[in-house]
mmCIF file with all atom_site columns, C-alpha atoms and ligand atoms in Angstrom:
data_model
loop_
_atom_site.group_PDB
_atom_site.id
_atom_site.type_symbol
_atom_site.label_atom_id
_atom_site.label_alt_id
_atom_site.label_comp_id
_atom_site.label_asym_id
_atom_site.label_entity_id
_atom_site.label_seq_id
_atom_site.pdbx_PDB_ins_code
_atom_site.Cartn_x
_atom_site.Cartn_y
_atom_site.Cartn_z
_atom_site.occupancy
_atom_site.B_iso_or_equiv
_atom_site.pdbx_formal_charge
_atom_site.auth_seq_id
_atom_site.auth_comp_id
_atom_site.auth_asym_id
_atom_site.auth_atom_id
_atom_site.pdbx_PDB_model_num
ATOM   1   C CA . MET A 1 1   ? -164.645 108.110 30.470 1.00 0.00 ? 11  MET A CA 1
ATOM   2   C CA . THR A 1 2   ? -162.287 106.373 27.737 1.00 0.00 ? 12  THR A CA 1
ATOM   3   C CA . THR A 1 3   ? -163.805 104.315 25.095 1.00 0.00 ? 13  THR A CA 1
ATOM   4   C CA . VAL A 1 4   ? -161.983 101.887 22.692 1.00 0.00 ? 14  VAL A CA 1
ATOM   5   C CA . LEU A 1 5   ? -164.007 102.752 19.526 1.00 0.00 ? 15  LEU A CA 1
ATOM   6   C CA . ASP A 1 6   ? -162.388 100.031 17.497 1.00 0.00 ? 16  ASP A CA 1
ATOM   7   C CA . ALA A 1 7   ? -163.044 97.125  19.947 1.00 0.00 ? 17  ALA A CA 1
ATOM   8   C CA . LYS A 1 8   ? -164.800 93.859  18.855 1.00 0.00 ? 18  LYS A CA 1
ATOM   9   C CA . PRO A 1 9   ? -167.918 92.598  19.116 1.00 0.00 ? 19  PRO A CA 1
ATOM   10  C CA . PHE A 1 10  ? -168.370 97.229  20.120 1.00 0.00 ? 20  PHE A CA 1
ATOM   11  C CA . PRO A 1 11  ? -166.644 99.700  21.382 1.00 0.00 ? 21  PRO A CA 1
ATOM   12  C CA . PHE A 1 12  ? -165.081 99.079  25.208 1.00 0.00 ? 22  PHE A CA 1
ATOM   13  C CA . HIS A 1 13  ? -165.250 102.063 28.192 1.00 0.00 ? 23  HIS A CA 1
ATOM   14  C CA . PHE A 1 14  ? -163.305 102.163 30.848 1.00 0.00 ? 24  PHE A CA 1
ATOM   15  C CA . ALA A 1 15  ? -162.792 104.657 33.395 1.00 0.00 ? 25  ALA A CA 1
ATOM   16  C CA . ILE A 1 16  ? -158.211 104.870 33.905 1.00 0.00 ? 26  ILE A CA 1
ATOM   17  C CA . GLY A 1 17  ? -159.350 105.400 37.570 1.00 0.00 ? 27  GLY A CA 1
ATOM   18  C CA . SER A 1 18  ? -161.413 102.130 38.189 1.00 0.00 ? 28  SER A CA 1
ATOM   19  C CA . ALA A 1 19  ? -159.960 99.749  35.529 1.00 0.00 ? 29  ALA A CA 1
ATOM   20  C CA . ALA A 1 20  ? -156.503 97.483  35.967 1.00 0.00 ? 30  ALA A CA 1
ATOM   21  C CA . LEU A 1 21  ? -154.469 96.338  33.175 1.00 0.00 ? 31  LEU A CA 1
ATOM   22  C CA . VAL A 1 22  ? -153.751 92.613  34.042 1.00 0.00 ? 32  VAL A CA 1
ATOM   23  C CA . ILE A 1 23  ? -150.594 90.826  32.462 1.00 0.00 ? 33  ILE A CA 1
ATOM   24  C CA . ILE A 1 24  ? -150.501 86.702  32.461 1.00 0.00 ? 34  ILE A CA 1
ATOM   25  C CA . ASP A 1 25  ? -147.742 84.722  33.078 1.00 0.00 ? 35  ASP A CA 1
ATOM   26  C CA . MET A 1 26  ? -144.822 86.783  31.005 1.00 0.00 ? 36  MET A CA 1
ATOM   27  C CA . GLN A 1 27  ? -142.409 84.570  33.136 1.00 0.00 ? 37  GLN A CA 1
ATOM   28  C CA . ARG A 1 28  ? -139.338 83.218  31.515 1.00 0.00 ? 38  ARG A CA 1
ATOM   29  C CA . ASP A 1 29  ? -140.908 79.394  32.055 1.00 0.00 ? 39  ASP A CA 1
ATOM   30  C CA . PHE A 1 30  ? -143.095 80.096  29.190 1.00 0.00 ? 40  PHE A CA 1
ATOM   31  C CA . VAL A 1 31  ? -141.282 82.416  26.923 1.00 0.00 ? 41  VAL A CA 1
ATOM   32  C CA . GLU A 1 32  ? -137.681 81.442  27.321 1.00 0.00 ? 42  GLU A CA 1
ATOM   33  C CA . PRO A 1 33  ? -136.407 77.792  25.720 1.00 0.00 ? 43  PRO A CA 1
ATOM   34  C CA . GLY A 1 34  ? -136.072 75.080  28.924 1.00 0.00 ? 44  GLY A CA 1
ATOM   35  C CA . GLY A 1 35  ? -139.450 75.919  30.903 1.00 0.00 ? 45  GLY A CA 1
ATOM   36  C CA . PHE A 1 36  ? -141.958 74.820  31.542 1.00 0.00 ? 46  PHE A CA 1
ATOM   37  C CA . GLY A 1 37  ? -143.493 75.420  28.063 1.00 0.00 ? 47  GLY A CA 1
ATOM   38  C CA . ALA A 1 38  ? -140.899 74.152  26.133 1.00 0.00 ? 48  ALA A CA 1
ATOM   39  C CA . SER A 1 39  ? -141.104 70.797  28.752 1.00 0.00 ? 49  SER A CA 1
ATOM   40  C CA . LEU A 1 40  ? -144.330 70.646  27.067 1.00 0.00 ? 50  LEU A CA 1
ATOM   41  C CA . GLY A 1 41  ? -143.161 70.147  23.923 1.00 0.00 ? 51  GLY A CA 1
ATOM   42  C CA . ASN A 1 42  ? -143.894 74.272  22.583 1.00 0.00 ? 52  ASN A CA 1
ATOM   43  C CA . ASP A 1 43  ? -142.015 76.120  20.565 1.00 0.00 ? 53  ASP A CA 1
ATOM   44  C CA . VAL A 1 44  ? -142.031 79.357  23.027 1.00 0.00 ? 54  VAL A CA 1
ATOM   45  C CA . THR A 1 45  ? -140.432 81.525  19.599 1.00 0.00 ? 55  THR A CA 1
ATOM   46  C CA . ARG A 1 46  ? -144.357 82.641  19.050 1.00 0.00 ? 56  ARG A CA 1
ATOM   47  C CA . LEU A 1 47  ? -144.556 83.861  22.593 1.00 0.00 ? 57  LEU A CA 1
ATOM   48  C CA . GLN A 1 48  ? -141.521 85.717  22.374 1.00 0.00 ? 58  GLN A CA 1
ATOM   49  C CA . ALA A 1 49  ? -142.354 87.912  19.620 1.00 0.00 ? 59  ALA A CA 1
ATOM   50  C CA . ILE A 1 50  ? -145.479 89.702  21.641 1.00 0.00 ? 60  ILE A CA 1
ATOM   51  C CA . VAL A 1 51  ? -142.803 91.012  24.545 1.00 0.00 ? 61  VAL A CA 1
ATOM   52  C CA . PRO A 1 52  ? -142.633 94.328  22.530 1.00 0.00 ? 62  PRO A CA 1
ATOM   53  C CA . THR A 1 53  ? -145.656 94.867  22.378 1.00 0.00 ? 63  THR A CA 1
ATOM   54  C CA . VAL A 1 54  ? -146.693 94.105  25.427 1.00 0.00 ? 64  VAL A CA 1
ATOM   55  C CA . GLN A 1 55  ? -143.881 96.503  26.486 1.00 0.00 ? 65  GLN A CA 1
ATOM   56  C CA . ALA A 1 56  ? -145.756 99.121  24.541 1.00 0.00 ? 66  ALA A CA 1
ATOM   57  C CA . VAL A 1 57  ? -149.045 99.165  26.204 1.00 0.00 ? 67  VAL A CA 1
ATOM   58  C CA . LEU A 1 58  ? -147.320 98.193  29.452 1.00 0.00 ? 68  LEU A CA 1
ATOM   59  C CA . ALA A 1 59  ? -145.955 102.147 28.981 1.00 0.00 ? 69  ALA A CA 1
ATOM   60  C CA . ALA A 1 60  ? -148.656 103.533 28.092 1.00 0.00 ? 70  ALA A CA 1
ATOM   61  C CA . TRP A 1 61  ? -150.790 102.374 30.747 1.00 0.00 ? 71  TRP A CA 1
ATOM   62  C CA . ARG A 1 62  ? -148.023 103.341 33.295 1.00 0.00 ? 72  ARG A CA 1
ATOM   63  C CA . ALA A 1 63  ? -148.384 106.888 31.594 1.00 0.00 ? 73  ALA A CA 1
ATOM   64  C CA . ALA A 1 64  ? -152.303 107.243 32.062 1.00 0.00 ? 74  ALA A CA 1
ATOM   65  C CA . GLY A 1 65  ? -151.779 106.610 35.542 1.00 0.00 ? 75  GLY A CA 1
ATOM   66  C CA . GLY A 1 66  ? -153.399 103.444 35.729 1.00 0.00 ? 76  GLY A CA 1
ATOM   67  C CA . PHE A 1 67  ? -153.087 100.430 37.983 1.00 0.00 ? 77  PHE A CA 1
ATOM   68  C CA . VAL A 1 68  ? -150.895 97.367  36.554 1.00 0.00 ? 78  VAL A CA 1
ATOM   69  C CA . VAL A 1 69  ? -151.025 93.936  38.097 1.00 0.00 ? 79  VAL A CA 1
ATOM   70  C CA . HIS A 1 70  ? -149.038 91.205  37.314 1.00 0.00 ? 80  HIS A CA 1
ATOM   71  C CA . THR A 1 71  ? -149.522 87.461  37.567 1.00 0.00 ? 81  THR A CA 1
ATOM   72  C CA . ARG A 1 72  ? -147.492 84.028  37.163 1.00 0.00 ? 82  ARG A CA 1
ATOM   73  C CA . GLU A 1 73  ? -148.132 80.738  37.800 1.00 0.00 ? 83  GLU A CA 1
ATOM   74  C CA . GLY A 1 74  ? -145.955 78.553  40.306 1.00 0.00 ? 84  GLY A CA 1
ATOM   75  C CA . HIS A 1 75  ? -145.667 76.562  43.104 1.00 0.00 ? 85  HIS A CA 1
ATOM   76  C CA . ALA A 1 76  ? -144.266 76.423  46.112 1.00 0.00 ? 86  ALA A CA 1
ATOM   77  C CA . PRO A 1 77  ? -140.822 74.593  46.709 1.00 0.00 ? 87  PRO A CA 1
ATOM   78  C CA . ASP A 1 78  ? -142.742 71.980  48.428 1.00 0.00 ? 88  ASP A CA 1
ATOM   79  C CA . LEU A 1 79  ? -145.414 71.234  46.093 1.00 0.00 ? 89  LEU A CA 1
ATOM   80  C CA . HIS A 1 80  ? -148.443 71.393  48.189 1.00 0.00 ? 90  HIS A CA 1
ATOM   81  C CA . ASP A 1 81  ? -149.835 73.492  46.184 1.00 0.00 ? 91  ASP A CA 1
ATOM   82  C CA . CYS A 1 82  ? -149.710 71.483  43.202 1.00 0.00 ? 92  CYS A CA 1
ATOM   83  C CA . PRO A 1 83  ? -152.445 68.938  42.243 1.00 0.00 ? 93  PRO A CA 1
ATOM   84  C CA . PRO A 1 84  ? -150.726 65.052  41.445 1.00 0.00 ? 94  PRO A CA 1
ATOM   85  C CA . ALA A 1 85  ? -153.244 65.988  38.444 1.00 0.00 ? 95  ALA A CA 1
ATOM   86  C CA . LYS A 1 86  ? -151.003 68.345  37.039 1.00 0.00 ? 96  LYS A CA 1
ATOM   87  C CA . ARG A 1 87  ? -147.784 67.391  38.476 1.00 0.00 ? 97  ARG A CA 1
ATOM   88  C CA . LEU A 1 88  ? -148.363 64.104  36.813 1.00 0.00 ? 98  LEU A CA 1
ATOM   89  C CA . ARG A 1 89  ? -150.239 65.025  33.795 1.00 0.00 ? 99  ARG A CA 1
ATOM   90  C CA . GLY A 1 90  ? -148.861 63.568  30.051 1.00 0.00 ? 100 GLY A CA 1
ATOM   91  C CA . ALA A 1 91  ? -145.126 62.896  29.512 1.00 0.00 ? 101 ALA A CA 1
ATOM   92  C CA . PRO A 1 92  ? -143.329 66.447  29.752 1.00 0.00 ? 102 PRO A CA 1
ATOM   93  C CA . SER A 1 93  ? -139.901 66.308  28.960 1.00 0.00 ? 103 SER A CA 1
ATOM   94  C CA . LEU A 1 94  ? -139.613 68.016  33.265 1.00 0.00 ? 104 LEU A CA 1
ATOM   95  C CA . ARG A 1 95  ? -142.056 67.812  35.585 1.00 0.00 ? 105 ARG A CA 1
ATOM   96  C CA . ILE A 1 96  ? -143.020 70.429  37.728 1.00 0.00 ? 106 ILE A CA 1
ATOM   97  C CA . GLY A 1 97  ? -140.234 71.031  40.737 1.00 0.00 ? 107 GLY A CA 1
ATOM   98  C CA . ASP A 1 98  ? -137.885 69.283  38.444 1.00 0.00 ? 108 ASP A CA 1
ATOM   99  C CA . VAL A 1 99  ? -134.478 70.571  37.871 1.00 0.00 ? 109 VAL A CA 1
ATOM   100 C CA . GLY A 1 100 ? -133.956 72.366  34.406 1.00 0.00 ? 110 GLY A CA 1
ATOM   101 C CA . PRO A 1 101 ? -131.508 75.133  33.163 1.00 0.00 ? 111 PRO A CA 1
ATOM   102 C CA . MET A 1 102 ? -133.666 77.644  34.589 1.00 0.00 ? 112 MET A CA 1
ATOM   103 C CA . GLY A 1 103 ? -133.870 76.264  37.971 1.00 0.00 ? 113 GLY A CA 1
ATOM   104 C CA . ARG A 1 104 ? -137.205 74.484  39.230 1.00 0.00 ? 114 ARG A CA 1
ATOM   105 C CA . VAL A 1 105 ? -139.773 74.389  36.527 1.00 0.00 ? 115 VAL A CA 1
ATOM   106 C CA . LEU A 1 106 ? -142.642 76.599  38.146 1.00 0.00 ? 116 LEU A CA 1
ATOM   107 C CA . VAL A 1 107 ? -141.516 76.647  40.693 1.00 0.00 ? 117 VAL A CA 1
ATOM   108 C CA . VAL A 1 108 ? -141.603 80.404  42.993 1.00 0.00 ? 118 VAL A CA 1
ATOM   109 C CA . GLY A 1 109 ? -138.247 81.852  43.465 1.00 0.00 ? 119 GLY A CA 1
ATOM   110 C CA . GLU A 1 110 ? -136.555 80.397  40.640 1.00 0.00 ? 120 GLU A CA 1
ATOM   111 C CA . PRO A 1 111 ? -134.911 81.817  37.578 1.00 0.00 ? 121 PRO A CA 1
ATOM   112 C CA . GLY A 1 112 ? -137.217 80.370  35.320 1.00 0.00 ? 122 GLY A CA 1
ATOM   113 C CA . HIS A 1 113 ? -140.208 81.718  37.520 1.00 0.00 ? 123 HIS A CA 1
ATOM   114 C CA . ALA A 1 114 ? -139.396 85.893  37.418 1.00 0.00 ? 124 ALA A CA 1
ATOM   115 C CA . ILE A 1 115 ? -141.117 87.894  34.990 1.00 0.00 ? 125 ILE A CA 1
ATOM   116 C CA . VAL A 1 116 ? -139.303 88.392  31.990 1.00 0.00 ? 126 VAL A CA 1
ATOM   117 C CA . THR A 1 117 ? -137.018 91.791  32.430 1.00 0.00 ? 127 THR A CA 1
ATOM   118 C CA . ALA A 1 118 ? -138.603 94.375  29.992 1.00 0.00 ? 128 ALA A CA 1
ATOM   119 C CA . LEU A 1 119 ? -142.009 93.198  31.765 1.00 0.00 ? 129 LEU A CA 1
ATOM   120 C CA . ALA A 1 120 ? -140.830 93.720  35.280 1.00 0.00 ? 130 ALA A CA 1
ATOM   121 C CA . PRO A 1 121 ? -142.966 95.068  37.652 1.00 0.00 ? 131 PRO A CA 1
ATOM   122 C CA . ILE A 1 122 ? -142.143 98.561  39.401 1.00 0.00 ? 132 ILE A CA 1
ATOM   123 C CA . ASP A 1 123 ? -142.968 99.915  42.794 1.00 0.00 ? 133 ASP A CA 1
ATOM   124 C CA . GLY A 1 124 ? -146.733 100.259 43.338 1.00 0.00 ? 134 GLY A CA 1
ATOM   125 C CA . GLU A 1 125 ? -147.758 97.375  40.546 1.00 0.00 ? 135 GLU A CA 1
ATOM   126 C CA . LEU A 1 126 ? -149.505 94.288  42.551 1.00 0.00 ? 136 LEU A CA 1
ATOM   127 C CA . VAL A 1 127 ? -147.865 90.426  41.368 1.00 0.00 ? 137 VAL A CA 1
ATOM   128 C CA . ILE A 1 128 ? -150.175 87.632  42.030 1.00 0.00 ? 138 ILE A CA 1
ATOM   129 C CA . ASP A 1 129 ? -148.844 84.442  42.505 1.00 0.00 ? 139 ASP A CA 1
ATOM   130 C CA . LYS A 1 130 ? -151.040 81.679  41.354 1.00 0.00 ? 140 LYS A CA 1
ATOM   131 C CA . PRO A 1 131 ? -151.003 77.884  41.300 1.00 0.00 ? 141 PRO A CA 1
ATOM   132 C CA . GLY A 1 132 ? -153.763 77.771  38.863 1.00 0.00 ? 142 GLY A CA 1
ATOM   133 C CA . LYS A 1 133 ? -154.425 78.792  35.584 1.00 0.00 ? 143 LYS A CA 1
ATOM   134 C CA . GLY A 1 134 ? -156.878 81.198  36.416 1.00 0.00 ? 144 GLY A CA 1
ATOM   135 C CA . ALA A 1 135 ? -156.091 83.982  37.940 1.00 0.00 ? 145 ALA A CA 1
ATOM   136 C CA . PHE A 1 136 ? -158.735 84.315  40.504 1.00 0.00 ? 146 PHE A CA 1
ATOM   137 C CA . TYR A 1 137 ? -157.878 80.558  41.734 1.00 0.00 ? 147 TYR A CA 1
ATOM   138 C CA . ALA A 1 138 ? -156.229 80.078  45.531 1.00 0.00 ? 148 ALA A CA 1
ATOM   139 C CA . THR A 1 139 ? -155.079 83.617  45.265 1.00 0.00 ? 149 THR A CA 1
ATOM   140 C CA . GLY A 1 140 ? -155.862 87.403  46.860 1.00 0.00 ? 150 GLY A CA 1
ATOM   141 C CA . LEU A 1 141 ? -156.699 88.884  43.269 1.00 0.00 ? 151 LEU A CA 1
ATOM   142 C CA . GLN A 1 142 ? -160.464 89.554  44.169 1.00 0.00 ? 152 GLN A CA 1
ATOM   143 C CA . ASN A 1 143 ? -159.776 91.612  47.449 1.00 0.00 ? 153 ASN A CA 1
ATOM   144 C CA . ALA A 1 144 ? -157.279 94.047  45.861 1.00 0.00 ? 154 ALA A CA 1
ATOM   145 C CA . LEU A 1 145 ? -159.807 94.533  42.873 1.00 0.00 ? 155 LEU A CA 1
ATOM   146 C CA . GLN A 1 146 ? -162.281 95.210  45.104 1.00 0.00 ? 156 GLN A CA 1
ATOM   147 C CA . ALA A 1 147 ? -160.625 97.542  47.598 1.00 0.00 ? 157 ALA A CA 1
ATOM   148 C CA . ARG A 1 148 ? -159.521 99.615  44.577 1.00 0.00 ? 158 ARG A CA 1
ATOM   149 C CA . GLY A 1 149 ? -162.505 100.009 43.141 1.00 0.00 ? 159 GLY A CA 1
ATOM   150 C CA . ILE A 1 150 ? -161.604 98.020  40.027 1.00 0.00 ? 160 ILE A CA 1
ATOM   151 C CA . LYS A 1 151 ? -164.215 97.408  37.398 1.00 0.00 ? 161 LYS A CA 1
ATOM   152 C CA . GLN A 1 152 ? -163.282 96.566  34.506 1.00 0.00 ? 162 GLN A CA 1
ATOM   153 C CA . LEU A 1 153 ? -159.614 94.332  33.493 1.00 0.00 ? 163 LEU A CA 1
ATOM   154 C CA . VAL A 1 154 ? -157.758 94.946  29.973 1.00 0.00 ? 164 VAL A CA 1
ATOM   155 C CA . LEU A 1 155 ? -155.696 91.785  29.804 1.00 0.00 ? 165 LEU A CA 1
ATOM   156 C CA . MET A 1 156 ? -152.727 90.753  27.697 1.00 0.00 ? 166 MET A CA 1
ATOM   157 C CA . GLY A 1 157 ? -150.173 87.949  28.738 1.00 0.00 ? 167 GLY A CA 1
ATOM   158 C CA . VAL A 1 158 ? -150.117 83.442  27.960 1.00 0.00 ? 168 VAL A CA 1
ATOM   159 C CA . THR A 1 159 ? -151.045 81.503  26.802 1.00 0.00 ? 169 THR A CA 1
ATOM   160 C CA . THR A 1 160 ? -154.579 82.827  25.362 1.00 0.00 ? 170 THR A CA 1
ATOM   161 C CA . GLU A 1 161 ? -156.627 80.070  25.829 1.00 0.00 ? 171 GLU A CA 1
ATOM   162 C CA . VAL A 1 162 ? -155.179 78.668  29.342 1.00 0.00 ? 172 VAL A CA 1
ATOM   163 C CA . CYS A 1 163 ? -154.342 81.537  31.594 1.00 0.00 ? 173 CYS A CA 1
ATOM   164 C CA . VAL A 1 164 ? -155.647 84.280  29.623 1.00 0.00 ? 174 VAL A CA 1
ATOM   165 C CA . GLN A 1 165 ? -158.976 82.757  28.775 1.00 0.00 ? 175 GLN A CA 1
ATOM   166 C CA . THR A 1 166 ? -159.415 80.545  32.181 1.00 0.00 ? 176 THR A CA 1
ATOM   167 C CA . THR A 1 167 ? -158.846 84.500  33.716 1.00 0.00 ? 177 THR A CA 1
ATOM   168 C CA . MET A 1 168 ? -160.739 86.344  31.775 1.00 0.00 ? 178 MET A CA 1
ATOM   169 C CA . ARG A 1 169 ? -164.051 83.392  32.978 1.00 0.00 ? 179 ARG A CA 1
ATOM   170 C CA . GLU A 1 170 ? -163.177 83.917  36.558 1.00 0.00 ? 180 GLU A CA 1
ATOM   171 C CA . ALA A 1 171 ? -163.762 87.308  36.000 1.00 0.00 ? 181 ALA A CA 1
ATOM   172 C CA . ASN A 1 172 ? -166.790 87.330  33.827 1.00 0.00 ? 182 ASN A CA 1
ATOM   173 C CA . ASP A 1 173 ? -168.494 85.478  37.264 1.00 0.00 ? 183 ASP A CA 1
ATOM   174 C CA . ARG A 1 174 ? -167.167 88.316  39.408 1.00 0.00 ? 184 ARG A CA 1
ATOM   175 C CA . GLY A 1 175 ? -168.890 91.096  37.755 1.00 0.00 ? 185 GLY A CA 1
ATOM   176 C CA . TYR A 1 176 ? -165.743 92.482  35.987 1.00 0.00 ? 186 TYR A CA 1
ATOM   177 C CA . ASP A 1 177 ? -166.228 93.848  31.873 1.00 0.00 ? 187 ASP A CA 1
ATOM   178 C CA . CYS A 1 178 ? -162.764 92.474  30.177 1.00 0.00 ? 188 CYS A CA 1
ATOM   179 C CA . LEU A 1 179 ? -160.928 93.479  26.925 1.00 0.00 ? 189 LEU A CA 1
ATOM   180 C CA . LEU A 1 180 ? -157.818 91.131  25.872 1.00 0.00 ? 190 LEU A CA 1
ATOM   181 C CA . VAL A 1 181 ? -155.316 93.100  24.095 1.00 0.00 ? 191 VAL A CA 1
ATOM   182 C CA . GLU A 1 182 ? -155.272 90.682  20.542 1.00 0.00 ? 192 GLU A CA 1
ATOM   183 C CA . ASP A 1 183 ? -151.329 91.525  20.168 1.00 0.00 ? 193 ASP A CA 1
ATOM   184 C CA . GLY A 1 184 ? -150.633 91.528  23.150 1.00 0.00 ? 194 GLY A CA 1
ATOM   185 C CA . THR A 1 185 ? -151.084 87.718  23.672 1.00 0.00 ? 195 THR A CA 1
ATOM   186 C CA . GLU A 1 186 ? -150.654 84.493  22.399 1.00 0.00 ? 196 GLU A CA 1
ATOM   187 C CA . SER A 1 187 ? -150.474 80.628  22.442 1.00 0.00 ? 197 SER A CA 1
ATOM   188 C CA . TYR A 1 188 ? -148.266 78.181  21.497 1.00 0.00 ? 198 TYR A CA 1
ATOM   189 C CA . PHE A 1 189 ? -151.091 77.071  18.827 1.00 0.00 ? 199 PHE A CA 1
ATOM   190 C CA . PRO A 1 190 ? -152.028 80.040  16.266 1.00 0.00 ? 200 PRO A CA 1
ATOM   191 C CA . GLU A 1 191 ? -155.584 78.324  15.873 1.00 0.00 ? 201 GLU A CA 1
ATOM   192 C CA . PHE A 1 192 ? -156.495 78.344  19.050 1.00 0.00 ? 202 PHE A CA 1
ATOM   193 C CA . LYS A 1 193 ? -155.611 81.475  20.341 1.00 0.00 ? 203 LYS A CA 1
ATOM   194 C CA . ALA A 1 194 ? -158.041 82.411  16.876 1.00 0.00 ? 204 ALA A CA 1
ATOM   195 C CA . ALA A 1 195 ? -160.865 79.848  18.280 1.00 0.00 ? 205 ALA A CA 1
ATOM   196 C CA . THR A 1 196 ? -160.266 82.143  21.807 1.00 0.00 ? 206 THR A CA 1
ATOM   197 C CA . LEU A 1 197 ? -160.370 85.983  20.130 1.00 0.00 ? 207 LEU A CA 1
ATOM   198 C CA . ALA A 1 198 ? -164.006 84.616  18.538 1.00 0.00 ? 208 ALA A CA 1
ATOM   199 C CA . MET A 1 199 ? -165.444 82.675  21.358 1.00 0.00 ? 209 MET A CA 1
ATOM   200 C CA . ILE A 1 200 ? -164.719 85.680  23.564 1.00 0.00 ? 210 ILE A CA 1
ATOM   201 C CA . THR A 1 201 ? -166.650 88.389  21.150 1.00 0.00 ? 211 THR A CA 1
ATOM   202 C CA . ALA A 1 202 ? -169.100 86.100  19.978 1.00 0.00 ? 212 ALA A CA 1
ATOM   203 C CA . GLN A 1 203 ? -172.633 85.932  21.442 1.00 0.00 ? 213 GLN A CA 1
ATOM   204 C CA . GLY A 1 204 ? -172.963 89.634  22.091 1.00 0.00 ? 214 GLY A CA 1
ATOM   205 C CA . ALA A 1 205 ? -169.629 89.797  24.246 1.00 0.00 ? 215 ALA A CA 1
ATOM   206 C CA . ILE A 1 206 ? -170.653 86.213  26.145 1.00 0.00 ? 216 ILE A CA 1
ATOM   207 C CA . VAL A 1 207 ? -167.111 86.594  27.675 1.00 0.00 ? 217 VAL A CA 1
ATOM   208 C CA . GLY A 1 208 ? -165.789 90.644  26.758 1.00 0.00 ? 218 GLY A CA 1
ATOM   209 C CA . TRP A 1 209 ? -164.364 92.306  24.102 1.00 0.00 ? 219 TRP A CA 1
ATOM   210 C CA . THR A 1 210 ? -161.293 92.030  21.790 1.00 0.00 ? 220 THR A CA 1
ATOM   211 C CA . ALA A 1 211 ? -159.195 95.125  20.250 1.00 0.00 ? 221 ALA A CA 1
ATOM   212 C CA . SER A 1 212 ? -155.569 95.656  18.884 1.00 0.00 ? 222 SER A CA 1
ATOM   213 C CA . ALA A 1 213 ? -152.709 97.298  21.176 1.00 0.00 ? 223 ALA A CA 1
ATOM   214 C CA . ALA A 1 214 ? -152.733 100.110 18.853 1.00 0.00 ? 224 ALA A CA 1
ATOM   215 C CA . ALA A 1 215 ? -156.523 100.629 19.241 1.00 0.00 ? 225 ALA A CA 1
ATOM   216 C CA . LEU A 1 216 ? -156.286 100.818 22.837 1.00 0.00 ? 226 LEU A CA 1
ATOM   217 C CA . MET A 1 217 ? -153.145 102.789 23.450 1.00 0.00 ? 227 MET A CA 1
ATOM   218 C CA . ALA A 1 218 ? -155.521 105.195 20.564 1.00 0.00 ? 228 ALA A CA 1
ATOM   219 C CA . ALA A 1 219 ? -157.866 105.579 23.211 1.00 0.00 ? 229 ALA A CA 1
ATOM   220 C CA . LEU A 1 220 ? -155.020 105.885 26.364 1.00 0.00 ? 230 LEU A CA 1
ATOM   221 C CA . ARG A 1 221 ? -153.966 109.246 24.283 1.00 0.00 ? 231 ARG A CA 1
ATOM   222 C CA . THR A 1 222 ? -157.267 110.745 24.324 1.00 0.00 ? 232 THR A CA 1
HETATM 223 N N1 . TIU B 2 .   ? -149.515 75.324  28.654 1.00 0.00 ? 6   TIU B N1 1
HETATM 224 C C1 . TIU B 2 .   ? -150.065 76.275  28.400 1.00 0.00 ? 6   TIU B C1 1
HETATM 225 O O1 . TIU B 2 .   ? -149.985 76.657  27.489 1.00 0.00 ? 6   TIU B O1 1
HETATM 226 N N2 . TIU B 2 .   ? -150.534 77.184  29.273 1.00 0.00 ? 6   TIU B N2 1
HETATM 227 C C2 . TIU B 2 .   ? -150.286 76.912  30.716 1.00 0.00 ? 6   TIU B C2 1
HETATM 228 O O2 . TIU B 2 .   ? -149.527 76.030  31.349 1.00 0.00 ? 6   TIU B O2 1
HETATM 229 N N3 . TIU B 2 .   ? -150.052 78.370  31.606 1.00 0.00 ? 6   TIU B N3 1
HETATM 230 C C3 . TIU B 2 .   ? -150.681 79.448  31.043 1.00 0.00 ? 6   TIU B C3 1
HETATM 231 O O3 . TIU B 2 .   ? -151.355 79.667  29.816 1.00 0.00 ? 6   TIU B O3 1
HETATM 232 N N4 . TIU B 2 .   ? -150.032 80.722  31.606 1.00 0.00 ? 6   TIU B N4 1
#
């Protein structure tokens, strides 16, 4: 058993063989200019800044022999899996499916849909394409985790209060213990990130644990 001693609200225990590192939506559509995140009016540079930290944790997790899951938010080219409520919401500069500088926005297989090169999946890692914010909704994630006996999830990715938090809450209801890496996640809104980290650990870890990348990597070295 491995313990992240310096976790909030108290130490987090996991076994590398029954844990998965889940990296949420580190796609060009969210972290590069011209994609979905930017179309909603966001400054994407905040999200780009976490790539080296996510890369360091990913390398440490791989070195420890841990299982890795990458998720990608996106829709089929015919948009059958994109509810009109999602596509028509608000007044973005480009809607889902429109052609932008990185291809069709938030569409599977387009350049913007790809995970950033620094965090590209390698052989043996699971890639989950998801049409929603949560990684369990309309995907094979639950079956894949159950088949491997996974009990604990360590999460990173974007954005903290949207796809990451939604996935953590879905995971809680399915019985997983979840730890979110504080500097391995980011929001377009710093105040939303801070509030999300606080609400996860409140009430005796009502949603889960948080810890720094350094604390997690220190645990992985023991
Ligand atoms: N807009 C926003 O903050 N996030 C999303 O739309 N998707 C994810 O968080 N991946």
